[in-house]
PDB file of C-alpha atoms in Angstrom:
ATOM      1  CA  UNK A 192     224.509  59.006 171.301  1.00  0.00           C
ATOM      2  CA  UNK A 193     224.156  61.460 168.405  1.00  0.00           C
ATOM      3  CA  UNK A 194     221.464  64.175 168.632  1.00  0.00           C
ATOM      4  CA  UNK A 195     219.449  62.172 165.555  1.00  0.00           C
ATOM      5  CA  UNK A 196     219.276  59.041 167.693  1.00  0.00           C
ATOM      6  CA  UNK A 197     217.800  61.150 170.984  1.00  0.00           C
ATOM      7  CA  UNK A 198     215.231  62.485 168.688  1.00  0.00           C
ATOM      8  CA  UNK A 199     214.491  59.075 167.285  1.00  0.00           C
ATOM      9  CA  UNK A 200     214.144  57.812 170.735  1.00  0.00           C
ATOM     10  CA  UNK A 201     210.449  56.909 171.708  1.00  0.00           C
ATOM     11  CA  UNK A 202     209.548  58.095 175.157  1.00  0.00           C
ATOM     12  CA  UNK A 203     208.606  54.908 177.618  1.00  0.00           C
ATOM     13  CA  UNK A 204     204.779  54.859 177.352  1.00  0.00           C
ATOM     14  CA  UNK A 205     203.523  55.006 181.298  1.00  0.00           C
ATOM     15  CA  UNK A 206     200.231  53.120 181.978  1.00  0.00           C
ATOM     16  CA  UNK A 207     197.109  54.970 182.159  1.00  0.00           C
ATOM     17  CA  UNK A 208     196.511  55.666 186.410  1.00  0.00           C
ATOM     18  CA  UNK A 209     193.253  54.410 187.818  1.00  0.00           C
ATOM     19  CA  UNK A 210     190.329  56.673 186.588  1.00  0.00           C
ATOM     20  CA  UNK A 211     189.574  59.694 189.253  1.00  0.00           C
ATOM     21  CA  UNK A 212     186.695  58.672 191.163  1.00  0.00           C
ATOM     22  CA  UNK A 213     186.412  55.834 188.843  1.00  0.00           C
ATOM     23  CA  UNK A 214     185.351  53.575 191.909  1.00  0.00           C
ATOM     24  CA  UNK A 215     182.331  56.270 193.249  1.00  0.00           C
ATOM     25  CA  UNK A 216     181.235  56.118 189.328  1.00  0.00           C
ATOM     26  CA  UNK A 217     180.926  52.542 189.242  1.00  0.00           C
ATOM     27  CA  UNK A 218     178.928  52.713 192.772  1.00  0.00           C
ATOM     28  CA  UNK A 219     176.264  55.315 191.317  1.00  0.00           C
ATOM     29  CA  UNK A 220     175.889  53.781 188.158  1.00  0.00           C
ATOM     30  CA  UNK A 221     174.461  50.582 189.803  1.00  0.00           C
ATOM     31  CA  UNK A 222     172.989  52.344 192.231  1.00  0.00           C
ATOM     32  CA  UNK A 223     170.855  53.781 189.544  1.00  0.00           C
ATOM     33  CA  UNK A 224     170.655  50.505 187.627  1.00  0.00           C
ATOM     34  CA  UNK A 225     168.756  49.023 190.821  1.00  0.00           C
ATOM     35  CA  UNK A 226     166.812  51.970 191.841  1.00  0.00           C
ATOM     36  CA  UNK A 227     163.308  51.086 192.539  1.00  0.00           C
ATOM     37  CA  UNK A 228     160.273  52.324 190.806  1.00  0.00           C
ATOM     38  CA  UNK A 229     158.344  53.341 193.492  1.00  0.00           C
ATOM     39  CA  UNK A 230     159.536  57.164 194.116  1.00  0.00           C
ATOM     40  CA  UNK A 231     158.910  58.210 190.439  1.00  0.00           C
ATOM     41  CA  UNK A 232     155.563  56.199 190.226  1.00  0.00           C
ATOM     42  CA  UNK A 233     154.565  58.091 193.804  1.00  0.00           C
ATOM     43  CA  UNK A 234     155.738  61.307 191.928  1.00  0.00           C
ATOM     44  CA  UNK A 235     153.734  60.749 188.964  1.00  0.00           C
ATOM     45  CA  UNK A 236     150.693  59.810 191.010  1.00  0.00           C
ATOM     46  CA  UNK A 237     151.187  62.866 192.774  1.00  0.00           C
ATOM     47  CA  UNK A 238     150.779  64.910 190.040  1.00  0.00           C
ATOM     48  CA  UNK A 239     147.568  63.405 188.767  1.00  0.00           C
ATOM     49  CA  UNK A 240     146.220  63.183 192.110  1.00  0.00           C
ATOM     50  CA  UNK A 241     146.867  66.597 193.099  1.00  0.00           C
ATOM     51  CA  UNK A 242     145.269  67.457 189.894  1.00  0.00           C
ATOM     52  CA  UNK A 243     142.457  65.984 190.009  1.00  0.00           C
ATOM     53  CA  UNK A 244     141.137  66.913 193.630  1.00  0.00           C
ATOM     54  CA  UNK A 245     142.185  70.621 192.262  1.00  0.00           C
ATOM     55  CA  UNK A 246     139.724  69.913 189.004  1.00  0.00           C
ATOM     56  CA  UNK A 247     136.775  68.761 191.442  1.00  0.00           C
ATOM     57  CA  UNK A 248     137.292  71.641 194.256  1.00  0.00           C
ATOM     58  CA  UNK A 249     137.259  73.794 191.482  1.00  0.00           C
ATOM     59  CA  UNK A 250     134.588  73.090 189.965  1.00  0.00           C
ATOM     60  CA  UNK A 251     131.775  72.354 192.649  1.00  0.00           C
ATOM     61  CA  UNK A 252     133.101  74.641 194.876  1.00  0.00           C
ATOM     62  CA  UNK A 253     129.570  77.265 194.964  1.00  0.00           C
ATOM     63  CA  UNK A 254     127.954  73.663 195.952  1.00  0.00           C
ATOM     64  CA  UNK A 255     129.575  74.024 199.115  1.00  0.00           C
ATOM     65  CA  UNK A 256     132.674  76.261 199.699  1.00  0.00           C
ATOM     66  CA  UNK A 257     134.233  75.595 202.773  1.00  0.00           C
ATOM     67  CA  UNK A 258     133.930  71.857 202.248  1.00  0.00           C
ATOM     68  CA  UNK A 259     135.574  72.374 198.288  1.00  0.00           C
ATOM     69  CA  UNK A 260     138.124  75.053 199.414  1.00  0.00           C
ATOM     70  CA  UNK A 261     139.407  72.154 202.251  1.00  0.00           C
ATOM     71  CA  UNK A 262     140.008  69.739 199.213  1.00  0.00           C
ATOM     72  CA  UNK A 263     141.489  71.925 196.945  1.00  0.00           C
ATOM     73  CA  UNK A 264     144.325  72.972 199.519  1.00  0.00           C
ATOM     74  CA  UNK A 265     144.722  68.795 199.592  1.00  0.00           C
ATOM     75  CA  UNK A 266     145.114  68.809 196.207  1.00  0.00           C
ATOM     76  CA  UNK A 267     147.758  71.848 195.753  1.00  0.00           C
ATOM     77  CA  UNK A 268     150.035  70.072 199.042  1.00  0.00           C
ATOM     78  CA  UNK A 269     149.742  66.597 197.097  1.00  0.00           C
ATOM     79  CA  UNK A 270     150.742  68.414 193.793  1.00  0.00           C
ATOM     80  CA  UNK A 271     153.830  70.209 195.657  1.00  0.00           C
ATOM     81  CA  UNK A 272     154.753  66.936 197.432  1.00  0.00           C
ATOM     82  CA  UNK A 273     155.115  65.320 193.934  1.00  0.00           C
ATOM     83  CA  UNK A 274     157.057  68.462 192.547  1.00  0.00           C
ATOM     84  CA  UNK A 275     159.865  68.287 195.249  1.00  0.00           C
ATOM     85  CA  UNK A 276     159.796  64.979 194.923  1.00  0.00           C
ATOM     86  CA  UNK A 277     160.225  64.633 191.572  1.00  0.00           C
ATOM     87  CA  UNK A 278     162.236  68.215 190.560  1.00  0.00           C
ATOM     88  CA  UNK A 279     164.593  67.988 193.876  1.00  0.00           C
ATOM     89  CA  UNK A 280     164.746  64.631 195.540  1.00  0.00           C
ATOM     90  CA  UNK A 281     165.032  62.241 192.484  1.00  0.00           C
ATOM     91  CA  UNK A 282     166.805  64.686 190.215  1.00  0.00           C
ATOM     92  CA  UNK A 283     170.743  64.847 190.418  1.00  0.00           C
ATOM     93  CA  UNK A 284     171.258  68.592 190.079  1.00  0.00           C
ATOM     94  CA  UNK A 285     170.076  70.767 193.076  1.00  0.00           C
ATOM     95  CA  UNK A 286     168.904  73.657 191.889  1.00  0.00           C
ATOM     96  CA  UNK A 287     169.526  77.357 193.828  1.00  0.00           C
ATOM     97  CA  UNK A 288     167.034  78.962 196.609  1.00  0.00           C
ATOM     98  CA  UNK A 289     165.990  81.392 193.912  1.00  0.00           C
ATOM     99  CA  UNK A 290     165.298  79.019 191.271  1.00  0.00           C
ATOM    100  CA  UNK A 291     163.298  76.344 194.290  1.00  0.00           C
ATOM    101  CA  UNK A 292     161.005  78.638 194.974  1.00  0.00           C
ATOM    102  CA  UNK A 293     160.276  79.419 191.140  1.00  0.00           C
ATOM    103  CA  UNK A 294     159.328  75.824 190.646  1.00  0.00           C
ATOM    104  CA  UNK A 295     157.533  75.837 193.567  1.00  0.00           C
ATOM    105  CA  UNK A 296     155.316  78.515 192.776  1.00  0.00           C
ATOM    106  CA  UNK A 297     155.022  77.764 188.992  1.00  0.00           C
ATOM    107  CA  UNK A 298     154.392  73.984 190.042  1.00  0.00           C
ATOM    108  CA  UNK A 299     151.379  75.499 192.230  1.00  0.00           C
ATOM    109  CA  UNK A 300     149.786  77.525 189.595  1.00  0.00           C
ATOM    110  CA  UNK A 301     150.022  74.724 186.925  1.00  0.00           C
ATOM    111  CA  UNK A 302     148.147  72.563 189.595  1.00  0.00           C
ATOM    112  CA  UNK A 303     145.477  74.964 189.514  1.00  0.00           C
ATOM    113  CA  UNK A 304     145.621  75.393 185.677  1.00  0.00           C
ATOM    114  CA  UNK A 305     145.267  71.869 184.776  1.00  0.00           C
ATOM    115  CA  UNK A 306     142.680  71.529 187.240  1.00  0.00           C
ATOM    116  CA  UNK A 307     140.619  74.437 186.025  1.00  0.00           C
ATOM    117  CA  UNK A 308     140.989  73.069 182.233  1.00  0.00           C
ATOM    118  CA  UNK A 309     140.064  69.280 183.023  1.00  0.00           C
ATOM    119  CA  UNK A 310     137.676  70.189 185.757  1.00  0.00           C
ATOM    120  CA  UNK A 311     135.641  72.431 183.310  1.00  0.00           C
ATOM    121  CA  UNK A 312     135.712  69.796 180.398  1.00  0.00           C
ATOM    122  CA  UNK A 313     134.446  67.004 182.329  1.00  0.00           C
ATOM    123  CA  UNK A 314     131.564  68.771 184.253  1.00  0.00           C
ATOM    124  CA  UNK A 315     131.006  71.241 181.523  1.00  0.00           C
ATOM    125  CA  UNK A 316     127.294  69.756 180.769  1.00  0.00           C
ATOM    126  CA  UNK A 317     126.534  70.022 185.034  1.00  0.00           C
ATOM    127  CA  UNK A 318     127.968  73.878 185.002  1.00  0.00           C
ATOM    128  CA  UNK A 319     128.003  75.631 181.258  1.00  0.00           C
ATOM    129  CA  UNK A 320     128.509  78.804 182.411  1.00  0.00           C
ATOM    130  CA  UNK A 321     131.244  78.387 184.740  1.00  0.00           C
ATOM    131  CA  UNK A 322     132.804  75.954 182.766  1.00  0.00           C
ATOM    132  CA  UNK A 323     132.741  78.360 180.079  1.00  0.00           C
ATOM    133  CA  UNK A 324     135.226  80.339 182.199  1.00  0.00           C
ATOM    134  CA  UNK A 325     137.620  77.979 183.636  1.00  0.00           C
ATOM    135  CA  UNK A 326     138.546  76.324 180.676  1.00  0.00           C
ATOM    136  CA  UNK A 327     139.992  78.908 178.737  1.00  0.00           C
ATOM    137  CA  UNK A 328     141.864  80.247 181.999  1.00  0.00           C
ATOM    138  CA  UNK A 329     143.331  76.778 182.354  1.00  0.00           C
ATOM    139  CA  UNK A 330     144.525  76.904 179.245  1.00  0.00           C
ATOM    140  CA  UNK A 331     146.048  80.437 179.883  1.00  0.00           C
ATOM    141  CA  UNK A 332     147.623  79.584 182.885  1.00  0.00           C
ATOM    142  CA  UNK A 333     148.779  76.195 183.066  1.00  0.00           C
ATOM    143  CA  UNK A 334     150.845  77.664 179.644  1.00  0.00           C
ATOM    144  CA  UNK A 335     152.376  80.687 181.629  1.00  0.00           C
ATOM    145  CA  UNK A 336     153.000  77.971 184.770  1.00  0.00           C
ATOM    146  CA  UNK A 337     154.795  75.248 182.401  1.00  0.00           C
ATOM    147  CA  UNK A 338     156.965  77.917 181.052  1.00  0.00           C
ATOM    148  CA  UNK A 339     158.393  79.706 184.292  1.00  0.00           C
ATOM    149  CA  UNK A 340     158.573  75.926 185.434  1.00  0.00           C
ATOM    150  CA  UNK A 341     160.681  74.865 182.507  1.00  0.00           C
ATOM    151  CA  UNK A 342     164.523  75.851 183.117  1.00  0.00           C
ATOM    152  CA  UNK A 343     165.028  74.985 179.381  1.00  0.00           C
ATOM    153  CA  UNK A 344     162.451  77.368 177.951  1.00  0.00           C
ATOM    154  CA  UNK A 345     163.354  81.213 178.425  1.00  0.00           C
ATOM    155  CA  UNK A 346     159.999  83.067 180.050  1.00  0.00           C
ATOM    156  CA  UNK A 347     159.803  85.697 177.251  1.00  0.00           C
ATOM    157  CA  UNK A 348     158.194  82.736 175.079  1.00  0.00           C
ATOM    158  CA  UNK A 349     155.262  83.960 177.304  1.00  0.00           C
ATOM    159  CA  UNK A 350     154.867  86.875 175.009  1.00  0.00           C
ATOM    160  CA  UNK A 351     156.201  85.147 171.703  1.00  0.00           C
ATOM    161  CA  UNK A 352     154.243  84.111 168.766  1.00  0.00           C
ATOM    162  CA  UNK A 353     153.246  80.698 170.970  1.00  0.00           C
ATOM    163  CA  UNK A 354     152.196  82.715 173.646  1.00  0.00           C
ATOM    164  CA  UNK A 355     149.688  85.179 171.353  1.00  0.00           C
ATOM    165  CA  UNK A 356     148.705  81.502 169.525  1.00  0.00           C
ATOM    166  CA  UNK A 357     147.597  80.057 173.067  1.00  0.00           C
ATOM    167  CA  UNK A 358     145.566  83.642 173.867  1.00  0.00           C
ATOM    168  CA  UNK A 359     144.095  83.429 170.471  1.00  0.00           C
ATOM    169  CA  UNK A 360     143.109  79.792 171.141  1.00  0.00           C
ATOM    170  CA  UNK A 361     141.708  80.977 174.718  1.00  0.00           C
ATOM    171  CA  UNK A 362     139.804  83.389 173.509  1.00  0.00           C
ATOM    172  CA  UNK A 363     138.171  81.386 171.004  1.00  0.00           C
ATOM    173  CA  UNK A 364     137.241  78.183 173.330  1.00  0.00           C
ATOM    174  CA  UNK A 365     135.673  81.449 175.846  1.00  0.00           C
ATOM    175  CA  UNK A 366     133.497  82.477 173.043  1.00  0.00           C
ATOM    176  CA  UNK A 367     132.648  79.555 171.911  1.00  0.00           C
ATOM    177  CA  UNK A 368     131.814  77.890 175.136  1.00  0.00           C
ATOM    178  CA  UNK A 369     129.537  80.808 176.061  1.00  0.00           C
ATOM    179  CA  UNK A 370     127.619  79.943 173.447  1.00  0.00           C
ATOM    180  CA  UNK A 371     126.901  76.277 174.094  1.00  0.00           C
ATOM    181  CA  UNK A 372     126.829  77.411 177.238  1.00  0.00           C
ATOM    182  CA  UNK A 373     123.443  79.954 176.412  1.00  0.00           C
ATOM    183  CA  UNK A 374     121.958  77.120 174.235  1.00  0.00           C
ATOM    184  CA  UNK A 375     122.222  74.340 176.887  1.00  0.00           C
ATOM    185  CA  UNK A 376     120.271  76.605 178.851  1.00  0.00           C
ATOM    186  CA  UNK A 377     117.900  77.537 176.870  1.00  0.00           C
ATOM    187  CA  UNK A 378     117.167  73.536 176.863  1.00  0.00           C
ATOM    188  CA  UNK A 379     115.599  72.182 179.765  1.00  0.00           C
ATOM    189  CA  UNK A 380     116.460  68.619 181.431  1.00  0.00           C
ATOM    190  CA  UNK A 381     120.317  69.262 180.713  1.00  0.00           C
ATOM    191  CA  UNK A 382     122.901  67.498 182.959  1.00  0.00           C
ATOM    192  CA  UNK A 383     122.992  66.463 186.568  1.00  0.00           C
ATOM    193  CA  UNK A 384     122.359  68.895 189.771  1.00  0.00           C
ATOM    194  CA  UNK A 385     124.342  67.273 191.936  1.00  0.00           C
ATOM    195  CA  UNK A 386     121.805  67.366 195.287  1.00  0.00           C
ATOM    196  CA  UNK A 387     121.270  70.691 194.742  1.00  0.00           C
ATOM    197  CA  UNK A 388     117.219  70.556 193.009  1.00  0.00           C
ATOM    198  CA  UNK A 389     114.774  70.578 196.055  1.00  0.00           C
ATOM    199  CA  UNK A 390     111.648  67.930 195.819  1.00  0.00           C
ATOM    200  CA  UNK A 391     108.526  69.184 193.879  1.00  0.00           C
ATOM    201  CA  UNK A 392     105.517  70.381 196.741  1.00  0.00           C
ATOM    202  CA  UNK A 393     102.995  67.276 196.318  1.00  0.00           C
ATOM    203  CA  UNK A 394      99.747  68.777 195.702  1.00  0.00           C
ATOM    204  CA  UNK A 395      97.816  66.179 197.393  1.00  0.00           C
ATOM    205  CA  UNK A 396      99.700  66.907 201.176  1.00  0.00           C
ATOM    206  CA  UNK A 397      97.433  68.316 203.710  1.00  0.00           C
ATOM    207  CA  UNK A 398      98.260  71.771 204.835  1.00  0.00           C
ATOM    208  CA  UNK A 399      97.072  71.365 208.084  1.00  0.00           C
ATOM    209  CA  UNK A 400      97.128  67.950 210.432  1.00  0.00           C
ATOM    210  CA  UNK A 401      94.219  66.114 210.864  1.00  0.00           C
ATOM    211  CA  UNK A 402      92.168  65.872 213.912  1.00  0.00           C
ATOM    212  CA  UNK A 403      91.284  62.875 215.499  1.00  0.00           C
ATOM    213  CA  UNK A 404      87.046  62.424 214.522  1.00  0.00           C
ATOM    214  CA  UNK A 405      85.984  61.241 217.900  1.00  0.00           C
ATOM    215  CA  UNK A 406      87.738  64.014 220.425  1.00  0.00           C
ATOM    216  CA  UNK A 407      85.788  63.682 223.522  1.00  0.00           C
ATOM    217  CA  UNK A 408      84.900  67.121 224.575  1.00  0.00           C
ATOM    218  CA  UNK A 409      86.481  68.663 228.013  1.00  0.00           C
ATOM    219  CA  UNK A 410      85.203  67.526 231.590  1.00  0.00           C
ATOM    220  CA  UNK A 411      83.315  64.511 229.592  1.00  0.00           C
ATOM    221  CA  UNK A 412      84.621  60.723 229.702  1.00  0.00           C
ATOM    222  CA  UNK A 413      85.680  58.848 226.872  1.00  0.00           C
ATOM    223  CA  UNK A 414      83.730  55.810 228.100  1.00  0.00           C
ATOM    224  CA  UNK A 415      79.996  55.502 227.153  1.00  0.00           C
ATOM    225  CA  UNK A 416      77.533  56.541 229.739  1.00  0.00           C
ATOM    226  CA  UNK A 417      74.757  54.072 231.222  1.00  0.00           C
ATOM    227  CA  UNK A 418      71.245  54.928 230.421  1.00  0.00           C
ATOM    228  CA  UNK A 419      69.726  56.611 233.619  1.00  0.00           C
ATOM    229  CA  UNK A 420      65.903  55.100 233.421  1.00  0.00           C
ATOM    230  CA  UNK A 421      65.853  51.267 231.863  1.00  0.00           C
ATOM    231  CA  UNK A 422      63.814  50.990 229.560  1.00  0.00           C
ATOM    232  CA  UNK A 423      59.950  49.268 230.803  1.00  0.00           C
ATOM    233  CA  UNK A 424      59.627  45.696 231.073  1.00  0.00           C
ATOM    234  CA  UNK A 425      56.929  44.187 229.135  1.00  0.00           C
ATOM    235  CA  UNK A 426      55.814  40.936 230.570  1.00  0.00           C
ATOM    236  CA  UNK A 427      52.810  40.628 229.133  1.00  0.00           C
ATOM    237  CA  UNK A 428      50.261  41.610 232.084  1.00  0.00           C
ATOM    238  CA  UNK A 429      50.430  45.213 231.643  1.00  0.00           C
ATOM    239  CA  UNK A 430      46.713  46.627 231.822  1.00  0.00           C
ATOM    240  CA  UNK A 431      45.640  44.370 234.079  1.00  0.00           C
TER     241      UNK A 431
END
């Protein structure tokens, strides 16, 4: 055989081996075909949930501050529960110890910033003033929170043009909220109190108790006395 004829020769085509790991694939892939709903709904209700007690605790906690500061604490565990279970039990990719306990703590703070912001909207006509406050610090925070949170977005978008637009827009909700905030209460009858107004003083209540009219005076009997001399008997032959 000529050295033309060994070039010309075609190489015996070997069939293509069985896929590496081709049989763990196939398992996953219907293992996440069948996966049930139920952990990412839980997650998802965990964030809203968490959320929301955060919003209300927030909010009404002068009213009564152990009582609020106890449900706020249930709020931020509920929020965390959803964030592991979402970020690090459902996910595929574990992240590091350093980047864990980034999440962790930017998942807490955007609890608390996304309660502040929808706790001060809703009960913004039972508390101007403090609602005044909260929701332009919800705004500021839950925007620093979603950013150390998000792995895709680098953190110096914090102090980027998005970052000064978000102060700017902070600033401008503060100011303008303070000033609803002055006129509402200026205006009287405004919103709900929550329990906290105390009853109006009737006018027409007795400062003093009554006594009883017919006291019978010490040593004496209650029961009517007999008459000590009857009185004379007129029969008709008096004179006589």
């Amino acid at each position: 055989m000529t050295s033309t004829q060994l070039l010309d020769a075609r190489t015996p085509q070997t069939p293509p081996g069985p896929a590496t790991g081709g049989r763990a694939a196939r398992r996953k892939a219907q293992s996440s075909r069948k996966r049930s709903p139920a952990a990412p709904y839980l997650g998802y209700v965990g964030y809203f949930v968490g959320a929301g007690l955060i919003s209300g605790a927030v909010v009404h906690h002068p009213l009564d501050p152990d009582r609020y500061t106890r449900i706020a604490l249930y709020g931020a565990l509920v929020f965390l529960a959803a964030t592991v279970l979402n970020e690090f039990v459902l996910t595929r990719q574990r992240p590091g110890l350093p980047r864990m306990l980034a999440v962790i703590g930017s998942s807490l703070m955007l609890s608390f910033g996304i309660g502040m912001l929808s706790g001060g909207l809703q009960h913004f006509d039972d508390f101007p003033a403090r609602g005044a406050v909260l929701v332009p610090a919800g705004i500021v925070v839950s925007f620093i929170a979603y950013v150390i949170k998000d792995a895709d977005t680098p953190t110096r978008r914090i102090f980027s043009l998005l970052g000064l637009t978000v102060l700017a827009v902070a600033a401008l909700a503060f100011f303008g909220l303070r000033q609803v905030a002055a006129s509402m209460e200026t205006t009287p009858g405004g919103g709900h109190s929550h329990g906290t107004e105390e009853p109006a003083a009737d006018d027409h209540t007795p400062t003093t108790s009554p006594r009883t009219a017919a006291t019978p005076a010490p040593g004496t009997s209650a029961q009517p006395q007999p008459d000590s001399t009857p009185p004379p008997h007129d029969d008709g032959h008096a004179g006589h």
